[in-house]
Short mmCIF file of C-alpha atoms in Angstrom, two decimals:
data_model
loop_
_atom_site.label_atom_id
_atom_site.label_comp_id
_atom_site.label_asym_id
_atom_site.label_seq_id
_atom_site.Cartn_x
_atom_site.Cartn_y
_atom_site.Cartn_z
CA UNK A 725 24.91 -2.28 10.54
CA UNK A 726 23.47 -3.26 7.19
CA UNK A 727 25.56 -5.69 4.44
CA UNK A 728 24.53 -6.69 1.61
CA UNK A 729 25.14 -9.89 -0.23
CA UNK A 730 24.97 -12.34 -2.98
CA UNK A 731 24.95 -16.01 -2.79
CA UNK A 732 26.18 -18.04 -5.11
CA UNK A 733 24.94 -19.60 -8.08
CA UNK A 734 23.64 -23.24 -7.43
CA UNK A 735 22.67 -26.00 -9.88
CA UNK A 736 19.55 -26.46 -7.87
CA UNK A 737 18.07 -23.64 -7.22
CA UNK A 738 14.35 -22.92 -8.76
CA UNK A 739 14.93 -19.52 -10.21
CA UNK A 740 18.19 -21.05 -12.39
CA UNK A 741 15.25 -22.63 -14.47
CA UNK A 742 13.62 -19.47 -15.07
CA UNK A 743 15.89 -17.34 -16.25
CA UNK A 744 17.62 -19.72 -18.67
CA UNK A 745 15.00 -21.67 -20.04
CA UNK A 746 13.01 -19.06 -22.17
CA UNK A 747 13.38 -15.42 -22.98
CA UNK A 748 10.18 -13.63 -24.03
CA UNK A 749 8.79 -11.00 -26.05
CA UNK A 750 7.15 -8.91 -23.73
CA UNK A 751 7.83 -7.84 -20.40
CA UNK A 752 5.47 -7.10 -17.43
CA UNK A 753 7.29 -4.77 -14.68
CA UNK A 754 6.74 -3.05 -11.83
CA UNK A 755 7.85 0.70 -10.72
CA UNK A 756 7.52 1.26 -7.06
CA UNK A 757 8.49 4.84 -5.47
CA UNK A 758 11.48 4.67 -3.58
CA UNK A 759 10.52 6.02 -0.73
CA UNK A 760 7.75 3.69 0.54
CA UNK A 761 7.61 1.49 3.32
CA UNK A 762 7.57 -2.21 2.88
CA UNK A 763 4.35 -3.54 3.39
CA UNK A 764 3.48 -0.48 0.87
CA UNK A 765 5.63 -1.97 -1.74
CA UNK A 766 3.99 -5.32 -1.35
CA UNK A 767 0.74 -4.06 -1.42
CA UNK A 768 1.27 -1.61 -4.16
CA UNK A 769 2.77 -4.39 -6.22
CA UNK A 770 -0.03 -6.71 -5.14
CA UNK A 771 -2.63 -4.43 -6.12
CA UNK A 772 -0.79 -3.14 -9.48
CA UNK A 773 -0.35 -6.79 -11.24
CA UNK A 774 -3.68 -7.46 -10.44
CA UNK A 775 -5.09 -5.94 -13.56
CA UNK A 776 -2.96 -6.95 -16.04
CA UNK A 777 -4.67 -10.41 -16.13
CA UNK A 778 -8.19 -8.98 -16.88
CA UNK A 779 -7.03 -7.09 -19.86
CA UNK A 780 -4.34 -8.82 -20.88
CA UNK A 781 -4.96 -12.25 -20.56
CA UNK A 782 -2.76 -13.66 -22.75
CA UNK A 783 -0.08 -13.06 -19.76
CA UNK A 784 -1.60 -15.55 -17.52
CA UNK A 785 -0.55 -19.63 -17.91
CA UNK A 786 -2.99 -22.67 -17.42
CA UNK A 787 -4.35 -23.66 -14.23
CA UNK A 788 -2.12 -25.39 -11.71
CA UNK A 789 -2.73 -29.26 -9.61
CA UNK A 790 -0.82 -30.91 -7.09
CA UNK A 791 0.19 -34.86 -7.59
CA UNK A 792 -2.97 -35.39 -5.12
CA UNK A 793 -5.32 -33.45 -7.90
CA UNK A 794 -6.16 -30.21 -5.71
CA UNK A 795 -6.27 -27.39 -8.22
CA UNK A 796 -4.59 -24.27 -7.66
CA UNK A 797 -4.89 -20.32 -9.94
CA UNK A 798 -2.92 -19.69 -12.48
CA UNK A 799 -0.58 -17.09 -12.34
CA UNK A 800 1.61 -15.06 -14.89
CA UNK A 801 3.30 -17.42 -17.54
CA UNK A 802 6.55 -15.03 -17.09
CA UNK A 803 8.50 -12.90 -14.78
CA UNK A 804 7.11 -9.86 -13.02
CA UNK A 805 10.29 -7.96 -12.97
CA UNK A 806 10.32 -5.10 -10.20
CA UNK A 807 11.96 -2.12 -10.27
CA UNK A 808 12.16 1.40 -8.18
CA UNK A 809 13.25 4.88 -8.77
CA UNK A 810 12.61 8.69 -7.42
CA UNK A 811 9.34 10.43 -7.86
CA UNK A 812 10.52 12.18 -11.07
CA UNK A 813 11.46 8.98 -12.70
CA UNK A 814 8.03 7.38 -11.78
CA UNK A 815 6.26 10.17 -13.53
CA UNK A 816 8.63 9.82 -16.37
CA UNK A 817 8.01 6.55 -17.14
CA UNK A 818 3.67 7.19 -16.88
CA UNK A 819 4.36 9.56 -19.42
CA UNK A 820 6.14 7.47 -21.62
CA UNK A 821 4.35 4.03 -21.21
CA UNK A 822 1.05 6.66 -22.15
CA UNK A 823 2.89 8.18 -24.96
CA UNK A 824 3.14 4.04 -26.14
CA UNK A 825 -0.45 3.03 -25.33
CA UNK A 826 0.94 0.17 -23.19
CA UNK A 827 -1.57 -1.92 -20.84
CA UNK A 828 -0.49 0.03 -17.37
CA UNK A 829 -2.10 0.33 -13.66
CA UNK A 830 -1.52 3.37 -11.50
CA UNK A 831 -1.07 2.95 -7.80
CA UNK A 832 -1.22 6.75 -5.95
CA UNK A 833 -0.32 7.89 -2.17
CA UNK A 834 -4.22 8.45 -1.86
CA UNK A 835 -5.31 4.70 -2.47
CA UNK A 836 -3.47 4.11 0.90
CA UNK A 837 -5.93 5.94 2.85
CA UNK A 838 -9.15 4.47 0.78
CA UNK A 839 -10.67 1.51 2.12
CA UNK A 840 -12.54 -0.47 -0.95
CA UNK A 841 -12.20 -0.38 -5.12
CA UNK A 842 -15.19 2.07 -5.52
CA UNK A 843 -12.90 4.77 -3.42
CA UNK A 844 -9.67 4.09 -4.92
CA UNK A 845 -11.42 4.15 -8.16
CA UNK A 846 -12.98 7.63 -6.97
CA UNK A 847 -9.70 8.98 -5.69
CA UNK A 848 -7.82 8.21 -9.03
CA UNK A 849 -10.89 9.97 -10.99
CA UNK A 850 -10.75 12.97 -9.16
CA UNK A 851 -6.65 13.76 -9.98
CA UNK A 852 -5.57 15.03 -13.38
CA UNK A 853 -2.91 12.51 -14.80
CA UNK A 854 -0.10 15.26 -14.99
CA UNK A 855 -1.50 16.08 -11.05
CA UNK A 856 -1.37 12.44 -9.46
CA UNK A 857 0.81 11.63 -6.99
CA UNK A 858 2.04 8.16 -7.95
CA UNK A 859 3.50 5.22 -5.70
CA UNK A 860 3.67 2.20 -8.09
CA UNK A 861 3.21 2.01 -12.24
CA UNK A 862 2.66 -1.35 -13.58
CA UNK A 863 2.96 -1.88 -17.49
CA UNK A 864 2.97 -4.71 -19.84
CA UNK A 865 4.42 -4.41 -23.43
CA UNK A 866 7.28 -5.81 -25.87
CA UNK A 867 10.56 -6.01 -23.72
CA UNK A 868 12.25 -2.56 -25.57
CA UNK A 869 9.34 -0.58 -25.45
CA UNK A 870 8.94 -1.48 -21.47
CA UNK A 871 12.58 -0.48 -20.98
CA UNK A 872 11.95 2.37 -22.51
CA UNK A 873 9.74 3.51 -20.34
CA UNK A 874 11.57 2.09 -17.17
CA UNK A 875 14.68 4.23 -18.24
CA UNK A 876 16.33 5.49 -14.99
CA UNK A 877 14.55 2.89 -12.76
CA UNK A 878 16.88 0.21 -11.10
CA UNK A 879 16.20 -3.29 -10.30
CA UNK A 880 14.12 -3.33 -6.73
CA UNK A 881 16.99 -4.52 -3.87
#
C-alpha cells in the first residue's frame, strides 16, 4: 500500500532557509515525462541541468571550501525546481519555451540507448524538433515567462 505524507514544518530544517531568504528573477526548471522510471528521471535531470551552466553562467554561485580549506564546485546560486507532466504537455512547453528563445536542453527516449555525447548529439540531429520524442526539457528564463511555458506541468512528487 502506498501513503503519502508531509512532515511538518521545523525551525531547523535547511530548505526553511531557502525558500524564505530570497526570491529571484529567473527560474531554472525541469520537465520530466511522467512516465519514466526513476533512475531515468535522475539521469535525465542530471544530464538536462548540465548545460545551463556553460551558456548561462550567470546561474552558477562561487566556488565552495570546507572549514579544513578543501575546495569543492560550485553549483546553481538558486533552486532547480522540478516538475512532470504527460507527453503532450512536454511538447507543449518545447514549443513555447522556443516560441520565447529561452536557454533550454532537450533530453529524448533515444539518448537512453546512446552510449557517449557524440551519439546523443547525433541522435538529437537526426529528429525534426516537431518529430522528437522528448523525456526531460530543461529551461532557464524570468520566473513568468518559465511558467508560462511549464503551464499544465505539476510539481515532481
Amino acid at each position: 500500500m502506498q501513503t503519502t505524507y508531509k512532515t511538518a514544518a521545523r525551525a531547523d530544517r535547511q530548505s526553511r532557509c531557502m525558500s524564505t531568504s530570497t526570491r529571484f528573477d529567473t527560474k531554472i526548471a525541469v520537465l520530466l515525462r511522467e512516465d519514466l522510471a526513476t533512475w531515468q528521471r535522475l539521469n535525465v535531470t542530471a544530464f538536462l541541468v548540465s548545460g545551463l551552466g556553460t551558456q548561462v553562467p550567470e546561474v552558477v554561485g562561487e566556488p565552495y571550501e570546507d572549514a579544513d580549506g578543501v575546495p569543492y564546485l560550485p553549483m546553481f546560486r538558486q533552486p532547480v525546481l522540478v516538475f512532470q507532466g504527460t507527453k503532450e504537455v512536454l511538447t507543449a512547453a518545447h514549443a513555447r519555451a522556443l516560441t520565447r528563445a529561452l536557454p533550454r536542453a532537450v533530453f529524448t527516449s533515444d539518448l537512453f540507448s546512446t552510449g557517449h555525447d557524440e551519439a546523443n548529439r547525433a541522435a538529437v540531429r537526426a529528429v525534426g524538433t516537431a518529430d522528437l520524442d522528448l523525456a526531460g526539457l530543461s529551461v532557464h528564463g524570468p520566473r513568468n515567462a518559465v511558467d508560462k511555458v511549464l503551464k499544465g506541468a505539476r510539481m515532481h512528487p
